[in-house]
């Protein structure tokens, strides 16, 4: 059974390019924020996931794929530049409130990937950046 | 002795294949013919719709006063369903009622799909689509979220509905009040639309029902 399910195909959410619509290409994103976004958000909210070996084993692989699809539907930093101004503003609003309330990164994810967990000061850095960016949008 | 049965058997197969053909033809006639009729009906209906749309388009392009008036009445009747659903949500939140708010979220989604976009000009269409994309997302979250989260999405939705009204107007005879709560979303405050100037705060509900003040009246 375990061997059989290994043959269930899943799509890998990976790409070598940085998209023209990536948030870092559209807006000035300071290096420290880029690092935080990469470590804590991009696995589920961009077109490029850094997989671990166990993510490629079924049934984990299927679970991870579904999870990433849902995450990207809500917010995809790789396509942020293609969002309307209105949508960018609301996405930033909810980014701030989700980080503030510790809803993001999701606790089960942060538990497995300890790198993804945001410290109090990192939370503040991200929230301040998002607030400034949001206010700068018309 | 051998020939006869073979001959009979052959005839039997001929009969069988003829039966098959007849049966197939019959089935084809029974199932395909009504379907073809349905299709032709659909095409006919589409054509009628197109004619209808063409009529609208030319009416909008036509700058005569009566035509513009007719077009704006159509706009209004459609935005009123969206506004009604929005007010239903607002009232559910003033009552701290998560379930009713979720129902209203569905009503908002339905109102947007009922809205006839073919009546919009190109510029209106672009802005409308941006507003709706954002507003629908808020409504989808309102359907499935706890009340605190519903209220966060309601705040965004309120701005979308306000912009929608600025774009397309409201039905003649309707009055809405733009009301402001300075406390929510600290320190920015938040706006909501109401059908009455009596303050009932949807962001706090029973916790602070009377917080807020009317900023503008829209007719």
XYZ file of C-alpha atoms in Angstrom:
357
model
C 0.000 0.000 0.000
C 2.669 2.473 1.065
C 4.777 1.571 -1.961
C 1.797 1.838 -4.313
C 0.765 5.316 -3.274
C 4.251 6.568 -4.026
C 3.242 6.448 -7.683
C 0.442 8.992 -7.261
C 1.711 11.971 -9.220
C 1.740 15.465 -7.735
C 2.741 18.754 -9.265
C 5.834 20.426 -7.889
C 5.422 24.104 -7.160
C 8.870 25.142 -8.329
C 10.390 27.519 -10.833
C 13.872 28.856 -11.389
C 12.868 32.310 -12.547
C 11.718 35.202 -10.404
C 8.473 36.378 -11.928
C 8.156 39.899 -13.330
C 5.057 40.245 -11.156
C 6.892 39.189 -7.985
C 6.374 41.607 -5.122
C 10.134 42.193 -4.892
C 10.248 43.302 -8.541
C 7.315 45.695 -8.262
C 8.074 47.316 -4.921
C 11.216 48.083 -3.064
C 11.470 45.313 -0.524
C 14.375 45.656 1.943
C 16.737 42.670 2.136
C 15.717 41.712 5.674
C 12.050 41.590 4.613
C 12.905 39.569 1.511
C 14.643 37.035 3.734
C 11.668 36.851 6.086
C 9.197 36.446 3.218
C 11.387 33.725 1.737
C 11.794 31.820 4.980
C 8.255 32.155 6.317
C 5.830 32.811 3.461
C 7.077 31.833 0.022
C 6.766 28.066 0.498
C 2.972 28.373 0.330
C 2.467 31.862 -1.067
C 4.656 31.945 -4.167
C 5.384 29.895 -7.276
C 8.506 28.492 -5.692
C 8.449 26.081 -2.774
C 11.596 24.844 -1.060
C 10.707 21.194 -0.630
C 12.146 18.890 1.977
C 12.781 15.225 1.259
C 9.728 14.099 3.226
C 7.462 16.446 1.250
C 8.066 14.189 -1.723
C 6.732 11.078 -0.011
C 3.064 10.142 -0.302
C 0.663 10.833 1.322
C 2.553 13.906 2.596
C 3.128 15.022 -0.976
C -0.602 15.209 -1.771
C -1.343 17.048 1.452
C 1.437 19.547 0.782
C 0.275 20.128 -2.778
C -3.289 20.887 -1.693
C -2.044 23.138 1.040
C 0.158 25.119 -1.347
C -2.679 25.517 -3.857
C -4.924 26.929 -1.172
C -2.189 29.243 0.052
C -1.481 30.572 -3.428
C -5.173 31.157 -4.071
C -5.299 33.451 -1.054
C -2.050 35.260 -1.684
C 0.664 34.680 -4.257
C 3.710 36.932 -3.889
C 4.932 35.807 -7.323
C 1.825 37.365 -8.874
C 1.388 40.273 -6.521
C 2.254 42.775 -9.259
C -0.609 41.507 -11.399
C -3.165 42.205 -8.657
C -5.273 45.346 -8.915
C -4.341 48.182 -6.588
C -7.467 47.444 -4.574
C -6.580 43.775 -4.215
C -2.991 44.563 -3.216
C -4.263 46.792 -0.436
C -6.647 44.216 0.963
C -4.044 41.463 0.727
C -1.626 43.615 2.742
C -4.326 44.399 5.277
C -4.913 40.713 5.903
C -1.211 39.909 5.828
C -0.813 42.361 8.710
C -3.737 41.021 10.728
C -2.822 37.367 10.166
C 0.769 37.912 11.279
C -0.346 40.069 14.181
C -2.753 37.396 15.472
C -0.182 34.608 14.940
C -2.460 32.944 12.394
C 0.360 33.036 9.840
C 2.647 31.227 9.350
C 0.240 28.395 10.270
C 1.377 26.883 13.562
C 1.646 23.292 12.293
C 3.929 24.492 9.500
C 6.030 26.657 11.823
C 6.373 23.683 14.146
C 7.918 21.483 11.458
C 9.960 24.210 9.805
C 11.406 26.050 12.741
C 13.015 28.570 10.370
C 9.579 29.761 9.324
C 8.540 30.794 12.790
C 8.572 34.579 13.213
C 10.019 36.105 16.362
C 8.292 39.058 17.971
C 10.692 41.516 16.347
C 10.424 39.803 12.947
C 6.647 40.031 13.161
C 6.981 43.742 13.781
C 9.397 44.157 10.864
C 6.972 42.481 8.440
C 3.946 44.328 9.785
C 5.684 47.711 9.599
C 6.836 47.038 6.055
C 3.357 45.936 4.957
C 1.726 48.920 6.658
C 4.070 51.390 4.962
C 3.563 49.731 1.601
C -0.209 49.650 2.059
C -0.357 53.328 2.970
C 1.813 54.229 -0.014
C -0.737 52.656 -2.378
C -3.406 55.057 -3.483
C -29.901 -30.647 -43.764
C -26.959 -28.429 -42.899
C -27.731 -25.671 -45.407
C -31.151 -24.784 -44.071
C -30.217 -23.939 -40.511
C -27.191 -21.966 -41.741
C -29.481 -20.044 -44.059
C -31.895 -19.462 -41.193
C -29.080 -18.430 -38.940
C -27.838 -15.999 -41.609
C -31.337 -14.582 -41.937
C -31.515 -14.352 -38.189
C -28.318 -12.262 -38.158
C -29.581 -10.089 -41.000
C -32.776 -9.557 -39.047
C -30.779 -8.865 -35.928
C -28.578 -6.271 -37.597
C -31.650 -4.693 -39.197
C -33.271 -4.587 -35.810
C -30.142 -3.041 -34.439
C -30.176 -0.414 -37.145
C -33.839 0.296 -36.546
C -33.356 0.420 -32.829
C -30.330 2.680 -33.140
C -32.159 4.962 -35.536
C -35.123 5.068 -33.181
C -32.890 5.855 -30.223
C -31.043 8.474 -32.202
C -34.299 10.092 -33.214
C -35.727 10.021 -29.718
C -32.659 11.353 -27.977
C -31.057 13.567 -30.566
C -34.080 15.287 -31.963
C -35.337 16.927 -28.762
C -31.741 17.856 -27.972
C -31.355 19.529 -31.319
C -34.496 21.432 -30.539
C -33.065 22.481 -27.163
C -29.896 23.647 -28.827
C -31.791 25.651 -31.376
C -33.784 27.170 -28.516
C -30.580 28.111 -26.736
C -29.176 29.682 -29.851
C -32.404 31.538 -30.309
C -32.279 32.757 -26.726
C -28.669 33.843 -27.076
C -29.588 35.752 -30.175
C -32.406 37.443 -28.335
C -30.021 38.345 -25.541
C -27.537 39.733 -27.997
C -30.207 41.843 -29.565
C -31.133 42.978 -26.114
C -27.519 43.876 -25.333
C -27.063 45.627 -28.622
C -30.127 47.600 -27.754
C -28.613 48.573 -24.418
C -25.280 49.448 -25.930
C -26.755 51.721 -28.501
C -28.984 53.230 -25.845
C -25.950 54.096 -23.737
C -24.104 55.482 -26.732
C -27.130 57.481 -27.705
C -26.799 60.704 -25.759
C -30.500 61.497 -25.765
C -31.766 62.197 -22.277
C -34.405 59.500 -22.120
C -31.963 56.822 -23.220
C -29.423 57.770 -20.542
C -32.179 57.776 -17.981
C -33.354 54.338 -19.014
C -29.819 52.985 -18.780
C -29.237 54.450 -15.333
C -32.477 53.015 -14.018
C -31.291 49.600 -15.140
C -27.982 50.106 -13.352
C -29.723 51.133 -10.193
C -32.077 48.214 -10.077
C -29.082 45.900 -10.231
C -26.895 47.621 -7.650
C -29.865 47.664 -5.286
C -29.687 43.876 -4.899
C -26.000 44.159 -3.969
C -26.732 47.001 -1.540
C -29.612 45.071 0.043
C -27.387 42.051 0.620
C -24.673 44.304 2.047
C -27.167 45.890 4.477
C -28.355 42.419 5.468
C -24.741 41.617 6.393
C -24.310 44.907 8.230
C -27.433 44.252 10.310
C -26.366 40.694 11.130
C -23.051 42.044 12.446
C -24.766 44.700 14.591
C -26.663 41.766 16.167
C -23.414 39.766 16.648
C -24.987 37.038 14.537
C -22.297 35.042 12.749
C -24.721 32.645 11.000
C -26.892 35.407 9.597
C -23.755 37.228 8.479
C -22.603 34.106 6.648
C -26.008 33.865 4.928
C -25.710 37.491 3.902
C -22.245 36.713 2.524
C -23.887 34.172 0.221
C -26.572 36.698 -0.708
C -23.823 39.152 -1.709
C -22.162 36.540 -3.907
C -25.522 35.796 -5.531
C -26.229 39.497 -6.071
C -22.922 39.937 -7.863
C -23.589 37.009 -10.170
C -27.065 38.389 -10.930
C -25.644 41.751 -11.910
C -25.831 42.353 -15.643
C -22.383 43.581 -16.686
C -23.289 43.961 -20.351
C -24.811 47.350 -19.550
C -21.475 48.839 -18.467
C -19.225 50.989 -20.600
C -15.630 49.848 -21.115
C -14.206 52.115 -18.389
C -16.964 51.224 -15.942
C -16.435 47.579 -16.723
C -12.746 47.633 -15.778
C -13.338 49.333 -12.461
C -16.399 47.229 -11.746
C -14.427 44.022 -12.284
C -11.699 45.142 -9.878
C -14.228 46.078 -7.227
C -16.152 42.840 -7.652
C -13.080 40.612 -7.594
C -12.090 42.110 -4.273
C -15.624 42.253 -2.858
C -16.377 38.643 -3.747
C -13.246 37.495 -1.982
C -14.370 39.315 1.158
C -17.837 37.742 0.883
C -16.328 34.265 0.470
C -14.389 34.730 3.697
C -17.438 36.108 5.478
C -19.306 32.906 4.610
C -16.741 30.686 6.361
C -15.112 32.779 9.104
C -15.567 33.501 12.806
C -17.233 36.825 13.573
C -14.071 38.848 14.289
C -12.742 37.872 10.917
C -16.118 38.543 9.273
C -15.883 42.080 10.609
C -12.403 42.597 9.180
C -13.690 41.551 5.768
C -16.805 43.658 6.217
C -14.592 46.714 6.587
C -12.949 46.066 3.209
C -16.303 45.202 1.660
C -17.794 48.481 2.898
C -15.219 50.429 0.907
C -15.875 48.272 -2.149
C -19.627 48.882 -1.960
C -19.056 52.602 -1.440
C -16.865 52.712 -4.562
C -19.424 50.680 -6.464
C -22.073 53.268 -5.594
C -19.743 56.081 -6.662
C -19.353 54.262 -9.983
C -22.932 53.191 -10.667
C -25.189 55.157 -8.331
C -28.119 54.067 -6.198
C -31.775 53.725 -6.992
C -33.711 56.970 -6.910
C -35.523 57.369 -3.626
C -32.987 55.331 -1.648
C -31.022 57.060 1.098
C -27.830 55.665 2.569
C -25.686 57.044 5.357
C -21.923 56.857 5.404
C -21.084 56.263 9.031
C -17.711 56.255 10.743
C -16.393 54.380 13.751
C -13.170 56.051 14.963
C -12.192 53.160 17.238
C -12.131 50.150 14.932
C -8.936 49.332 13.086
C -6.967 51.425 15.527
C -5.912 54.158 14.849
C -7.490 54.493 11.417
C -11.159 54.023 12.159
C -13.554 52.370 9.751
C -16.502 53.307 7.564
C -19.785 51.494 7.023
C -22.945 52.198 5.074
C -26.367 52.205 6.688
C -29.975 52.634 5.592
C -30.662 54.644 8.748
C -28.972 57.527 10.573
C -29.505 55.756 13.875
C -26.084 54.447 14.969
C -25.795 50.664 15.339
C -22.152 49.699 15.091
C -21.483 46.533 13.025
C -17.777 46.399 13.969
C -18.405 46.024 17.686
C -22.045 44.932 17.902
C -23.445 44.843 21.429
C -20.023 45.725 22.903
C -20.236 49.283 21.600
C -23.453 49.534 19.638
C -23.713 53.316 19.789
C -20.136 54.099 18.746
C -19.887 56.088 15.525
C -21.262 59.085 13.710
C -22.878 59.845 10.394
C -20.481 61.575 8.027
C -22.424 61.829 4.835
C -25.853 61.248 3.424
C -26.174 59.671 -0.006
C -29.310 59.930 -2.075
